[in-house]
Coordinates of C-alpha atoms and ligand atoms in Angstrom, one line a residue:
M10 CA -29.5 -31.7 17.1
E11 CA -27.9 -30.4 20.2
T12 CA -24.7 -29.6 18.4
A13 CA -26.7 -27.7 15.8
I14 CA -28.3 -25.7 18.5
N15 CA -25.0 -25.2 20.2
Q16 CA -23.6 -24.1 16.8
T17 CA -26.3 -21.5 16.3
F18 CA -25.9 -20.3 19.8
K19 CA -22.2 -20.0 19.3
T20 CA -22.6 -18.0 16.1
K21 CA -25.1 -15.8 17.8
A22 CA -22.8 -15.2 20.7
T23 CA -19.9 -14.3 18.5
K24 CA -22.2 -12.1 16.5
L25 CA -23.2 -10.3 19.6
L26 CA -19.7 -9.8 20.6
G27 CA -19.2 -8.3 17.2
V28 CA -16.5 -10.5 15.9
N29 CA -16.0 -14.1 14.9
K30 CA -13.2 -15.5 17.0
E31 CA -11.6 -17.6 14.3
D32 CA -11.6 -14.7 11.9
A33 CA -10.3 -12.4 14.5
K34 CA -7.3 -14.7 14.9
I35 CA -6.5 -14.3 11.2
S36 CA -6.6 -10.5 11.3
K37 CA -4.7 -10.4 14.6
T38 CA -1.9 -12.5 13.2
Y39 CA -1.6 -10.5 10.0
L40 CA -1.6 -7.2 11.8
F41 CA 0.9 -8.3 14.4
V42 CA 3.3 -9.4 11.7
S43 CA 2.7 -6.2 9.8
F44 CA 3.7 -4.0 12.8
V45 CA 6.7 -6.1 13.7
I46 CA 7.9 -5.6 10.2
L47 CA 7.2 -1.8 10.4
L48 CA 9.4 -1.7 13.6
V49 CA 12.4 -3.5 11.9
G50 CA 11.9 -1.5 8.6
G51 CA 11.8 1.7 10.6
F52 CA 15.2 1.1 12.2
L53 CA 16.6 0.2 8.8
G54 CA 15.2 3.5 7.4
L55 CA 16.8 5.4 10.3
A56 CA 20.1 3.7 9.6
Q57 CA 20.0 4.9 6.0
G58 CA 19.0 8.4 7.0
L59 CA 21.8 8.7 9.5
N60 CA 24.3 7.2 7.1
R61 CA 23.5 9.7 4.3
A62 CA 23.9 12.5 6.8
G63 CA 27.4 11.2 7.5
L64 CA 26.4 10.5 11.1
L65 CA 26.5 6.7 11.0
E66 CA 29.0 4.3 9.4
L67 CA 27.4 1.0 8.7
P68 CA 29.3 -2.2 9.5
S69 CA 30.8 -4.2 6.7
W70 CA 28.5 -7.1 7.4
L71 CA 25.4 -5.0 6.9
N72 CA 26.2 -2.4 4.3
Y73 CA 24.0 0.4 2.9
Y74 CA 22.7 -1.5 0.0
Q75 CA 21.7 -4.5 2.1
V76 CA 19.8 -2.2 4.4
L77 CA 18.2 -0.3 1.6
T78 CA 17.0 -3.5 -0.1
M79 CA 15.6 -4.8 3.1
H80 CA 13.9 -1.4 4.0
G81 CA 12.3 -1.3 0.5
V82 CA 11.1 -4.9 0.6
F83 CA 9.8 -4.7 4.2
M84 CA 8.0 -1.4 3.8
L85 CA 6.7 -1.5 0.3
L86 CA 5.8 -5.2 0.1
A87 CA 5.5 -6.8 3.5
F88 CA 4.2 -4.2 6.0
T89 CA 1.6 -3.2 3.5
T90 CA 0.5 -6.6 2.4
F91 CA 0.1 -8.1 5.9
F92 CA -1.8 -5.0 7.0
T93 CA -4.1 -4.9 4.0
F94 CA -5.2 -8.5 4.3
G95 CA -5.6 -8.2 8.1
Y96 CA -7.9 -5.3 7.5
L97 CA -9.8 -6.5 4.4
Y98 CA -10.5 -9.9 5.9
A99 CA -11.7 -8.4 9.2
G100 CA -14.2 -6.3 7.1
L101 CA -15.2 -9.2 4.9
S102 CA -15.9 -11.3 8.0
H103 CA -17.9 -8.5 9.6
E104 CA -20.0 -7.6 6.6
L105 CA -20.6 -11.0 5.0
G106 CA -21.5 -13.0 8.1
G107 CA -18.1 -14.6 8.9
L108 CA -15.6 -16.2 6.7
L109 CA -16.3 -19.6 5.1
P110 CA -14.1 -22.4 6.6
K111 CA -12.7 -22.9 3.1
V112 CA -11.7 -19.2 2.9
R113 CA -10.0 -19.4 6.3
K114 CA -7.9 -22.3 5.0
F115 CA -6.9 -20.1 2.0
V116 CA -5.8 -17.3 4.2
W117 CA -3.8 -19.4 6.6
T118 CA -2.0 -21.2 3.7
A119 CA -1.4 -17.8 2.2
F120 CA 0.1 -16.7 5.5
A121 CA 2.5 -19.6 5.6
S122 CA 3.5 -19.0 2.0
K123 CA 4.2 -15.4 2.6
I124 CA 6.3 -16.1 5.7
I125 CA 8.3 -18.7 3.9
G126 CA 8.7 -16.2 1.0
A127 CA 9.8 -13.4 3.3
V128 CA 12.4 -15.6 5.0
L129 CA 13.8 -16.8 1.6
V130 CA 14.1 -13.2 0.5
V131 CA 15.8 -12.0 3.6
I132 CA 18.5 -14.8 3.9
P133 CA 20.3 -13.9 0.6
I134 CA 20.1 -10.2 1.4
L135 CA 21.8 -10.8 4.8
M136 CA 24.4 -13.0 3.0
N137 CA 25.1 -10.0 0.8
E138 CA 24.0 -12.0 -2.2
A139 CA 20.9 -9.9 -3.1
S140 CA 21.6 -6.1 -2.9
V141 CA 19.3 -5.5 -5.9
M142 CA 16.8 -3.2 -4.2
Y143 CA 13.1 -4.0 -4.1
T144 CA 12.9 -3.3 -7.8
F145 CA 15.5 -6.1 -8.6
Y146 CA 16.2 -4.6 -12.0
P147 CA 18.3 -6.9 -14.2
P148 CA 21.2 -7.0 -15.1
L149 CA 21.8 -6.8 -11.3
K150 CA 21.6 -10.4 -10.4
A151 CA 20.6 -11.8 -7.0
H152 CA 21.0 -15.3 -5.5
P153 CA 18.2 -17.6 -6.9
M154 CA 16.8 -17.9 -3.4
F155 CA 15.8 -14.2 -3.5
Y156 CA 13.6 -14.7 -6.6
I157 CA 12.2 -18.0 -5.3
G158 CA 11.2 -16.2 -2.1
L159 CA 9.4 -13.6 -4.2
V160 CA 7.4 -16.4 -5.8
F161 CA 6.3 -17.8 -2.5
F162 CA 5.3 -14.3 -1.4
A163 CA 3.3 -13.7 -4.6
V164 CA 1.6 -17.0 -4.3
G165 CA 0.6 -16.0 -0.8
M166 CA -0.9 -12.8 -2.1
W167 CA -2.8 -14.7 -4.8
L168 CA -4.3 -17.1 -2.3
C169 CA -5.6 -14.2 -0.3
N170 CA -7.1 -12.8 -3.5
V171 CA -8.8 -16.0 -4.3
G172 CA -10.1 -16.5 -0.8
A173 CA -11.7 -13.0 -1.0
F174 CA -13.3 -13.9 -4.4
I175 CA -14.8 -17.1 -3.0
Q176 CA -16.2 -15.3 0.0
V177 CA -17.8 -12.5 -2.0
A178 CA -19.1 -14.9 -4.7
N179 CA -20.7 -17.0 -2.0
W180 CA -22.4 -14.0 -0.6
R181 CA -23.6 -13.0 -4.0
K182 CA -25.0 -16.4 -4.6
N183 CA -27.1 -16.2 -1.4
N184 CA -28.1 -12.6 -2.0
K185 CA -29.1 -12.6 -5.6
G186 CA -29.8 -9.1 -7.1
K187 CA -28.4 -7.3 -4.1
H188 CA -25.4 -5.0 -4.0
V189 CA -22.3 -6.3 -2.3
P190 CA -21.9 -4.2 0.8
I191 CA -19.6 -1.2 0.4
F192 CA -16.5 -2.4 2.4
S193 CA -16.6 -5.8 0.6
Y194 CA -17.0 -4.0 -2.7
F195 CA -13.7 -2.1 -2.0
A196 CA -12.1 -5.4 -1.0
T197 CA -13.3 -6.9 -4.3
G198 CA -11.7 -4.1 -6.3
I199 CA -8.5 -4.2 -4.4
N200 CA -8.2 -8.0 -4.8
V201 CA -9.1 -7.9 -8.5
L202 CA -6.4 -5.3 -9.1
M203 CA -3.8 -7.2 -7.1
F204 CA -4.6 -10.5 -8.7
F205 CA -4.0 -9.1 -12.2
A206 CA -1.0 -6.9 -11.3
L207 CA 0.8 -10.0 -9.9
I208 CA 0.7 -11.7 -13.3
P209 CA 3.4 -9.6 -15.1
V210 CA 5.8 -9.7 -12.2
A211 CA 5.3 -13.4 -11.8
I212 CA 6.3 -13.9 -15.4
E213 CA 9.3 -11.7 -14.9
V214 CA 10.5 -13.6 -11.8
L215 CA 9.9 -17.0 -13.4
Y216 CA 12.2 -16.1 -16.2
L217 CA 14.8 -14.5 -13.9
I218 CA 15.1 -17.7 -11.9
P219 CA 16.7 -19.8 -14.7
W220 CA 19.0 -16.8 -15.5
S221 CA 20.1 -16.5 -11.9
L222 CA 20.7 -20.2 -11.7
G223 CA 23.0 -19.9 -14.7
W224 CA 20.8 -22.1 -17.0
V225 CA 20.2 -19.2 -19.3
K226 CA 23.0 -16.8 -20.1
T227 CA 21.3 -13.5 -20.8
V228 CA 18.1 -11.6 -20.0
N229 CA 16.1 -9.0 -21.8
V230 CA 16.4 -5.9 -19.6
M231 CA 13.6 -3.8 -21.2
V232 CA 11.0 -6.6 -20.9
S233 CA 11.9 -7.2 -17.3
R234 CA 11.7 -3.6 -16.3
T235 CA 8.3 -3.2 -18.1
L236 CA 6.9 -6.3 -16.4
F237 CA 8.1 -5.1 -13.1
W238 CA 6.5 -1.7 -13.3
A239 CA 3.2 -3.0 -14.6
F240 CA 3.2 -4.6 -11.2
G241 CA 5.1 -2.1 -9.1
H242 CA 3.1 0.9 -10.1
T243 CA -0.1 -0.9 -9.6
L244 CA 1.0 -2.2 -6.2
V245 CA 1.4 1.3 -4.7
N246 CA -2.0 2.2 -6.1
I247 CA -3.4 -0.8 -4.4
W248 CA -2.1 0.5 -1.1
Y249 CA -3.6 3.9 -2.0
L250 CA -7.0 2.2 -2.8
T251 CA -6.8 0.5 0.5
A252 CA -6.3 3.8 2.3
T253 CA -9.1 5.3 0.2
S254 CA -11.5 2.6 1.4
A255 CA -11.1 4.0 4.9
W256 CA -11.7 7.6 3.8
Y257 CA -15.0 6.7 2.0
V258 CA -16.3 4.1 4.4
I259 CA -14.9 4.7 7.8
A260 CA -14.2 8.5 8.1
P261 CA -17.8 9.6 7.7
K262 CA -18.9 7.3 10.5
L263 CA -16.2 8.6 12.8
I264 CA -17.5 12.2 12.4
G265 CA -21.1 11.1 12.8
G266 CA -22.1 11.5 9.2
R267 CA -23.1 9.4 6.3
R268 CA -21.2 8.1 3.3
W269 CA -21.3 10.2 0.1
S270 CA -23.0 8.9 -3.1
D271 CA -22.8 5.2 -3.1
T272 CA -22.9 5.1 -6.9
L273 CA -20.0 7.5 -7.2
T274 CA -17.9 5.6 -4.7
R275 CA -18.4 2.4 -6.7
V276 CA -17.6 4.2 -10.0
V277 CA -14.3 5.5 -8.4
I278 CA -13.4 2.0 -7.5
I279 CA -14.1 0.6 -10.9
A280 CA -12.2 3.5 -12.6
L281 CA -9.1 2.9 -10.4
V282 CA -9.2 -0.8 -11.2
I283 CA -9.6 -0.3 -14.9
M284 CA -7.0 2.4 -15.4
N285 CA -4.2 1.5 -13.0
I286 CA -2.0 -1.1 -14.5
T287 CA -1.7 1.0 -17.6
G288 CA 0.3 3.8 -15.9
G289 CA 3.4 1.6 -15.4
F290 CA 5.6 3.3 -18.1
H291 CA 5.7 6.6 -16.2
H292 CA 8.4 4.9 -14.1
Q293 CA 10.3 4.3 -17.3
I294 CA 9.7 7.7 -18.9
I295 CA 13.5 8.3 -19.1
D296 CA 14.2 4.7 -20.4
P297 CA 15.5 4.5 -23.9
G298 CA 13.9 2.2 -26.4
I299 CA 10.3 3.1 -25.8
S300 CA 8.7 5.1 -28.6
L301 CA 7.3 8.5 -27.9
P302 CA 3.7 7.7 -28.8
V303 CA 3.8 4.9 -26.3
K304 CA 5.2 7.1 -23.6
M305 CA 2.6 9.7 -24.4
M306 CA -0.2 7.2 -24.0
H307 CA 1.1 6.1 -20.6
V308 CA 1.4 9.8 -19.5
F309 CA -2.2 10.2 -20.5
M310 CA -3.2 7.1 -18.6
S311 CA -1.3 8.2 -15.6
L312 CA -3.0 11.6 -15.6
A313 CA -6.3 9.8 -16.0
I314 CA -5.8 8.2 -12.6
G315 CA -5.7 11.7 -11.2
F316 CA -9.4 12.1 -12.2
P317 CA -10.9 9.6 -9.7
S318 CA -8.5 10.9 -7.1
L319 CA -9.9 14.4 -7.5
M320 CA -13.4 13.0 -7.3
T321 CA -12.4 11.4 -4.0
A322 CA -11.0 14.7 -2.7
W323 CA -14.3 16.4 -3.6
A324 CA -16.4 13.7 -2.1
M325 CA -14.5 13.8 1.2
F326 CA -14.8 17.5 1.7
A327 CA -18.5 17.3 0.7
V328 CA -19.0 14.7 3.5
F329 CA -17.2 16.9 6.0
E330 CA -19.2 20.0 5.1
K331 CA -22.5 18.2 5.0
T332 CA -21.9 16.6 8.4
A333 CA -20.7 19.8 10.0
R334 CA -23.7 21.8 8.7
K335 CA -26.0 19.3 10.2
Q336 CA -24.2 19.8 13.5
G337 CA -24.5 23.6 13.2
G338 CA -21.3 24.4 11.4
K339 CA -21.4 27.7 9.5
G340 CA -19.5 29.5 6.8
L341 CA -17.3 28.4 4.0
I342 CA -14.7 26.6 6.0
G343 CA -16.6 26.5 9.3
W344 CA -16.8 22.8 9.1
Y345 CA -13.3 22.4 10.4
K346 CA -14.4 23.5 13.9
K347 CA -16.8 20.6 14.0
M348 CA -14.3 17.9 13.2
P349 CA -13.1 15.6 16.0
W350 CA -9.5 16.5 15.9
G351 CA -8.8 14.9 19.3
D352 CA -9.9 11.5 18.0
V353 CA -6.8 9.7 16.6
R354 CA -9.0 7.6 14.4
F355 CA -10.1 10.7 12.5
L356 CA -7.0 12.8 12.8
A357 CA -4.7 10.2 11.2
L358 CA -7.2 9.6 8.4
F359 CA -7.6 13.3 7.7
I360 CA -3.8 14.0 7.5
S361 CA -3.5 10.9 5.3
M362 CA -6.0 12.4 3.0
A363 CA -4.6 16.0 3.1
S364 CA -1.1 14.7 2.3
F365 CA -2.3 13.3 -0.9
A366 CA -2.7 16.8 -2.4
P367 CA 1.1 17.6 -2.4
A368 CA 1.9 14.0 -3.0
G369 CA -0.3 13.8 -6.0
A370 CA 1.0 17.2 -7.3
G371 CA 4.6 15.9 -7.2
G372 CA 3.4 12.8 -9.0
I373 CA 1.9 14.8 -11.8
A374 CA 5.3 16.7 -12.1
Q375 CA 7.1 13.4 -12.4
T376 CA 4.8 12.2 -15.1
T377 CA 5.9 15.1 -17.3
N378 CA 8.9 14.2 -19.3
Q379 CA 10.8 17.5 -19.1
L380 CA 10.2 17.9 -15.4
D381 CA 11.1 14.3 -14.7
T382 CA 14.5 14.7 -16.3
V383 CA 15.3 17.1 -13.5
V384 CA 14.3 14.8 -10.6
H385 CA 14.7 11.3 -12.0
N386 CA 16.7 9.0 -9.7
T387 CA 17.3 11.9 -7.3
M388 CA 16.3 12.1 -3.6
W389 CA 13.2 14.0 -4.9
I390 CA 11.7 10.7 -5.8
V391 CA 12.4 9.3 -2.3
G392 CA 10.7 12.3 -0.9
H393 CA 7.7 11.7 -3.2
F394 CA 7.0 8.2 -2.1
H395 CA 7.5 8.9 1.6
L396 CA 4.6 11.3 1.1
T397 CA 2.4 8.9 -0.8
L398 CA 3.4 5.7 1.0
G399 CA 4.9 7.1 4.2
V400 CA 2.0 9.5 4.9
T401 CA -1.1 8.8 2.8
V402 CA -0.9 5.1 3.1
A403 CA 1.0 4.6 6.4
L404 CA -1.0 7.1 8.4
A405 CA -4.3 5.7 7.0
F406 CA -3.1 2.3 8.2
F407 CA -2.1 3.7 11.6
G408 CA -5.5 5.5 12.0
I409 CA -7.3 2.3 11.1
S410 CA -5.4 0.3 13.7
Y411 CA -6.9 2.4 16.6
W412 CA -10.3 0.8 16.1
L413 CA -9.4 -2.4 14.1
V414 CA -7.0 -3.8 16.7
P415 CA -9.4 -3.3 19.6
Y416 CA -12.2 -4.7 17.5
I417 CA -10.4 -7.9 16.7
S418 CA -9.0 -8.2 20.1
G419 CA -12.3 -7.8 22.0
R420 CA -10.8 -4.7 23.7
V421 CA -11.4 -1.0 23.7
L422 CA -9.4 2.1 22.8
T423 CA -8.7 3.9 26.1
P424 CA -8.4 7.7 26.3
Q425 CA -4.7 7.3 27.2
I426 CA -3.9 5.3 24.0
N427 CA -6.1 7.7 22.0
K428 CA -3.9 10.6 23.4
L429 CA -0.8 8.7 22.6
G430 CA -2.1 8.1 19.1
V431 CA -2.7 11.8 18.6
I432 CA 0.8 12.6 19.7
Q433 CA 2.1 9.8 17.5
T434 CA 0.2 11.2 14.5
W435 CA 1.7 14.6 14.9
I436 CA 5.2 13.3 15.5
W437 CA 4.9 11.2 12.4
T438 CA 3.5 14.1 10.3
I439 CA 6.2 16.6 11.4
G440 CA 8.9 13.9 10.9
M441 CA 7.8 13.2 7.4
I442 CA 7.5 17.0 6.6
F443 CA 11.1 17.3 7.6
M444 CA 12.4 14.2 5.9
S445 CA 10.3 14.4 2.8
G446 CA 10.7 18.1 2.5
A447 CA 14.5 17.8 2.7
M448 CA 14.5 14.9 0.3
H449 CA 12.5 16.8 -2.3
T450 CA 14.7 19.9 -2.0
V451 CA 18.1 18.2 -2.1
G452 CA 16.8 16.1 -5.0
L453 CA 16.3 19.3 -7.0
F454 CA 20.0 20.1 -6.3
G455 CA 21.0 16.8 -7.7
S456 CA 21.6 14.5 -4.8
P457 CA 21.1 11.0 -6.1
R458 CA 18.9 8.3 -4.5
R459 CA 20.1 4.9 -3.6
T460 CA 23.7 6.1 -2.9
S461 CA 25.5 5.6 0.4
F462 CA 27.3 8.5 2.0
T463 CA 30.0 10.2 -0.1
T464 CA 31.2 13.7 -0.5
Y465 CA 32.5 13.0 -4.0
G466 CA 36.0 14.1 -3.0
D467 CA 34.6 17.1 -1.1
H468 CA 33.0 18.5 -4.3
A469 CA 31.3 21.8 -3.6
T470 CA 27.9 20.7 -4.9
A471 CA 27.9 17.6 -2.8
L472 CA 28.9 19.6 0.3
G473 CA 26.0 21.9 -0.4
W474 CA 23.6 18.9 0.2
N475 CA 24.8 18.5 3.8
P476 CA 22.3 20.8 5.6
Y477 CA 19.4 19.0 3.9
M478 CA 20.8 15.6 4.8
M479 CA 20.9 16.8 8.4
A480 CA 17.2 17.8 8.2
M481 CA 16.5 14.4 6.8
A482 CA 18.2 12.7 9.7
V483 CA 16.2 14.9 12.1
G484 CA 13.0 13.8 10.4
G485 CA 14.2 10.2 10.5
T486 CA 14.8 10.4 14.2
L487 CA 11.3 11.8 14.8
L488 CA 9.9 9.0 12.6
I489 CA 11.5 6.3 14.6
I490 CA 10.0 7.7 17.7
G491 CA 6.7 7.6 15.8
V492 CA 7.2 4.0 14.8
I493 CA 8.0 3.0 18.4
L494 CA 4.9 4.7 19.8
Q495 CA 2.7 3.2 17.1
V496 CA 4.0 -0.3 17.7
Y497 CA 3.6 0.2 21.4
A498 CA 0.0 1.3 20.9
V499 CA -0.8 -1.7 18.7
I500 CA 0.7 -4.2 21.2
N501 CA -1.2 -2.5 24.0
M502 CA -4.5 -2.6 22.2
M503 CA -4.0 -6.2 21.1
F504 CA -3.0 -7.7 24.5
F505 CA -3.4 -5.3 27.4
A506 CA -6.2 -2.8 26.9
P507 CA -9.4 -3.3 28.9
K508 CA -11.7 -5.9 27.5
G509 CA -14.8 -4.6 25.8
E510 CA -16.6 -4.3 22.6
T511 CA -15.4 -2.1 19.8
E512 CA -17.4 -1.3 16.7
F513 CA -16.4 -1.8 13.1
P514 CA -17.3 1.7 12.0
I515 CA -18.9 1.4 8.6
A516 CA -20.9 4.5 7.7
E517 CA -24.4 4.2 6.2
A518 CA -25.3 5.4 2.8
E519 CA -26.9 8.9 2.7
E520 CA -30.6 9.3 3.3
N521 CA -32.9 9.4 0.3
A522 CA -30.1 8.4 -2.0
S523 CA -31.1 7.3 -5.5
P524 CA -30.6 3.6 -5.9
T525 CA -27.2 2.5 -7.2
P526 CA -27.4 1.0 -10.7
Y527 CA -26.8 -2.7 -10.9
W528 CA -24.1 -2.5 -13.6
T529 CA -21.6 -1.6 -10.9
E530 CA -21.9 -5.3 -9.9
R531 CA -20.8 -6.6 -13.3
W532 CA -17.2 -7.3 -12.4
G533 CA -16.8 -9.7 -15.4
L534 CA -17.4 -6.8 -17.7
W535 CA -15.1 -4.4 -15.8
I536 CA -12.3 -7.0 -15.9
V537 CA -12.7 -7.4 -19.6
V538 CA -12.5 -3.6 -20.0
M539 CA -9.4 -3.5 -17.8
L540 CA -7.7 -6.2 -19.8
L541 CA -8.5 -4.3 -23.1
V542 CA -7.0 -1.2 -21.7
V543 CA -3.9 -3.1 -20.5
A544 CA -3.6 -4.7 -23.9
M545 CA -3.8 -1.3 -25.5
A546 CA -0.9 -0.1 -23.4
Y547 CA 1.4 -3.0 -23.4
V548 CA 1.0 -5.3 -26.5
V549 CA 2.7 -3.0 -28.9
P550 CA 5.8 -2.0 -26.8
L551 CA 6.3 -5.5 -25.4
T552 CA 6.1 -7.1 -28.9
E553 CA 8.6 -4.4 -30.1
F554 CA 11.0 -5.2 -27.2
I555 CA 10.9 -8.9 -27.9
V556 CA 10.9 -8.9 -31.7
N557 CA 13.5 -6.2 -32.1
A558 CA 15.4 -7.2 -28.9
P559 CA 19.0 -6.0 -28.5
P560 CA 21.5 -8.6 -27.3
G561 CA 20.5 -9.8 -23.9
S562 CA 22.6 -8.9 -20.8
P563 CA 24.5 -11.3 -18.6
G564 CA 24.1 -10.8 -14.9
F565 CA 26.2 -8.4 -12.8
K566 CA 27.0 -8.3 -9.2
T567 CA 28.1 -4.7 -8.7
W568 CA 28.3 -4.8 -4.9
Ligands
HEM619 C1 11.2 5.5 10.2 C2 10.6 5.8 9.1 C3 11.4 5.9 7.8 C4 12.7 6.4 7.5 C5 13.6 7.1 8.5 C6 12.9 6.2 6.1 C7 14.1 6.5 5.4 C8 14.4 6.2 4.1 C9 15.6 6.6 3.4 C10 16.7 7.5 4.0 C11 15.5 6.1 2.2 C12 16.5 6.2 1.1 C13 17.5 6.3 0.6 C14 18.2 6.2 -0.7 O1 17.6 6.3 -1.8 O2 19.4 6.2 -0.6 C15 14.3 5.3 2.1 C16 13.9 4.5 1.0 C17 12.7 3.9 0.9 N1 11.7 3.9 1.8 FE1 11.7 4.7 3.7 N2 11.8 5.5 5.6 C18 10.9 5.4 6.5 C19 9.6 4.8 6.4 C20 9.1 4.3 5.2 C21 7.8 3.8 5.0 C22 6.7 3.9 6.1 C23 7.7 3.3 3.7 C24 6.5 2.7 3.0 C25 5.5 2.3 3.5 C26 9.0 3.5 3.2 C27 9.4 3.1 1.9 C28 10.6 3.3 1.3 C29 10.9 2.8 0.0 C30 10.0 2.0 -1.0 C31 12.3 3.2 -0.3 C32 13.0 2.9 -1.6 C33 14.1 1.9 -1.5 C34 14.9 1.8 -2.8 O3 15.2 2.9 -3.3 O4 15.1 0.7 -3.2 N3 9.9 4.1 4.1 N4 13.6 5.4 3.3
CU620 CU1 3.5 4.8 -10.6

C-alpha cells in the first residue's frame, strides 16, 4: 500500500517536473550520441571539402573514399537516426503519460544493437576494406563485417519502431474513440514508414552477405540498387517528415499561435506515408534496364510527393500570418515583423522551412530525365542534399535541440546560449549557402561527385572548377565552426545550464476547428493502401530484373 502511494507520488512528482526521469535518460543518451556523431562527421566533411579544393592531402591510412564512406554513413544514417528517436521518444513519453517499462526495454535494446552495428560498420571502413560509400552499390564489395553491422543497425531501428507501436497501441486501447495526440500521430507515421522502408534494404543486405563471404559467386546489380533506393529515398523523406513534425507542432507554439487544421495535418502525414517508398526509381532514372513506362510512373509518384509538401508550405505561412494578425501585424507580408527572429528555436525552424523551397525545386529538376542527365553524379547532387539534409533537416534538428535538451535535462535555455544559437544558425546558413551554392554551380560545369582531388592532367575544364572548390572549402570551414558551436551548446544545455523547468512546446489545435474525422486513425487501412501503391511501382520491374536477369556480377574492390 505504502509503495503504491509512493509510486503515485513519484509519478505525480515527475509529472510536475514535466519529464519522466527514466524516459529522459533514454532521450539524453540518444541525443548525446547523435551530436558526438555530428562532430566527427563534420570533421570528415571538412577534410573532404579541403581535399577537393587541393588544400589538404589525406594520409594513406585514411584516404578520401574511407572518409567519404564514413561521412555519408555517419551523417545520413547515424546522426539522424539517433536524433530522431531521442526526439520522438521524448514526445511519446510527454504526450502519452510516460513510456511503458516494456517499451523502455525495446528502446535500450535497440540502442545496444545500433551501437554494435555502428562499430561493426566503422571497423572495416578504417581497415580500408569497405570504401563502398553509404549506398554500398554492388558490384563494389565490402568486408562481410560491414554488411553485418548494417543488419544490427537496422534491427535497432526496427526495435525502436516496434516500441513506438506498442506505446501508441496501448494508449489507443485505454482511450478508445479518441484521436492520438498530434505529436504521437507524427511519430506513428514516421515509424510506420521506417518499418516498411527497412524491409527492402534488409533483403538486399541479407543476400549481399553470402556474396561477400564468397559463398555465392555473383550478384544481381539491378535488384540490389532497386532494393537500396526503395529504402534510401524513403529514409531521407523520413528525416524530412521528422523536421516537418516540428514545423506543424512546435513552430506555432513558439510564436504564440495555434496549429493549423488538425485534419489537414493528419492528411499530409498519411499522404507522405503512402506515397513515399514509390519514388525510389528517381535515383535510378539514368540506370539502364528499366522500361520507360516504369520510370514515368516513378517520376509521377515523385512529383506527387511535392503536393503534400506544398500543402505544408501553405499551412505554415497561414499560421504565421494568422498569428501575426492577432498580434496586430498588418499588410501582405507584415507578419514577418511579428516573428521572434531573436529566438533560436524559431529562427532555426524557419530557415529549415524556407530552405526547402530551393531544395525542393532542385529535386524536381532532378526528377526530370533530360535535366537529370546534365547533373547526374555531379557535385550538383551533393549540393542538393546538403540543402535538403544539411539545412532543412539538420537545422530543424538543431532548432529542436534548444528546447528538447533543456527539457530532458531539467535545465533551461539561457539568453547566452540562445544568442550563441542565433549566431550558430546564421553561420550554418551562410556556410551552407557557400558550400551548396558552389557545389550546385560546379556540378553544372561537370565536376563529378565522389572523386578525390585531381586536375585531370591540368585539363582546362577541370582547372575552371577551382574557384568553386575554394568557395566550397570556405563554406566547409564556416560549417565546422557551426558544428563546434552546436555541439558546445548541446553539451552546455545537457550538463551545465542552470536547473529549471522547460516546456515541451506543443501547440494547441485552432479554436472552433471542425472535428477531425475518425478515418485518419485507421492505420491498418493506410498501410494496406501504401502496400498496394508500393506493389504497383515495384512488382513489375523487380520481376523483370529477376526473370530476365543478365549474368550476375562478381565482386570488385576498386580501391
Ligand atoms: C561540416 C559540415 C559538412 C561538410 C563540410 C560537408 C562536406 C561534404 C562534402 C565535400 C561531400 C562530398 C563529396 C564528394 O562527393 O566527393 C559530402 C558528401 C556527403 N554529405 Fe556532407 N558535409 C557536411 C555536413 C553534412 C550533413 C549535416 C549531412 C547530412 C545530415 C551530410 C551528408 C552528406 C552525404 C549523405 C554525402 C554523400 C556521401 C557519398 O556520396 O557517398 N553532410 N559532404
Ligand atoms: Cu529520393
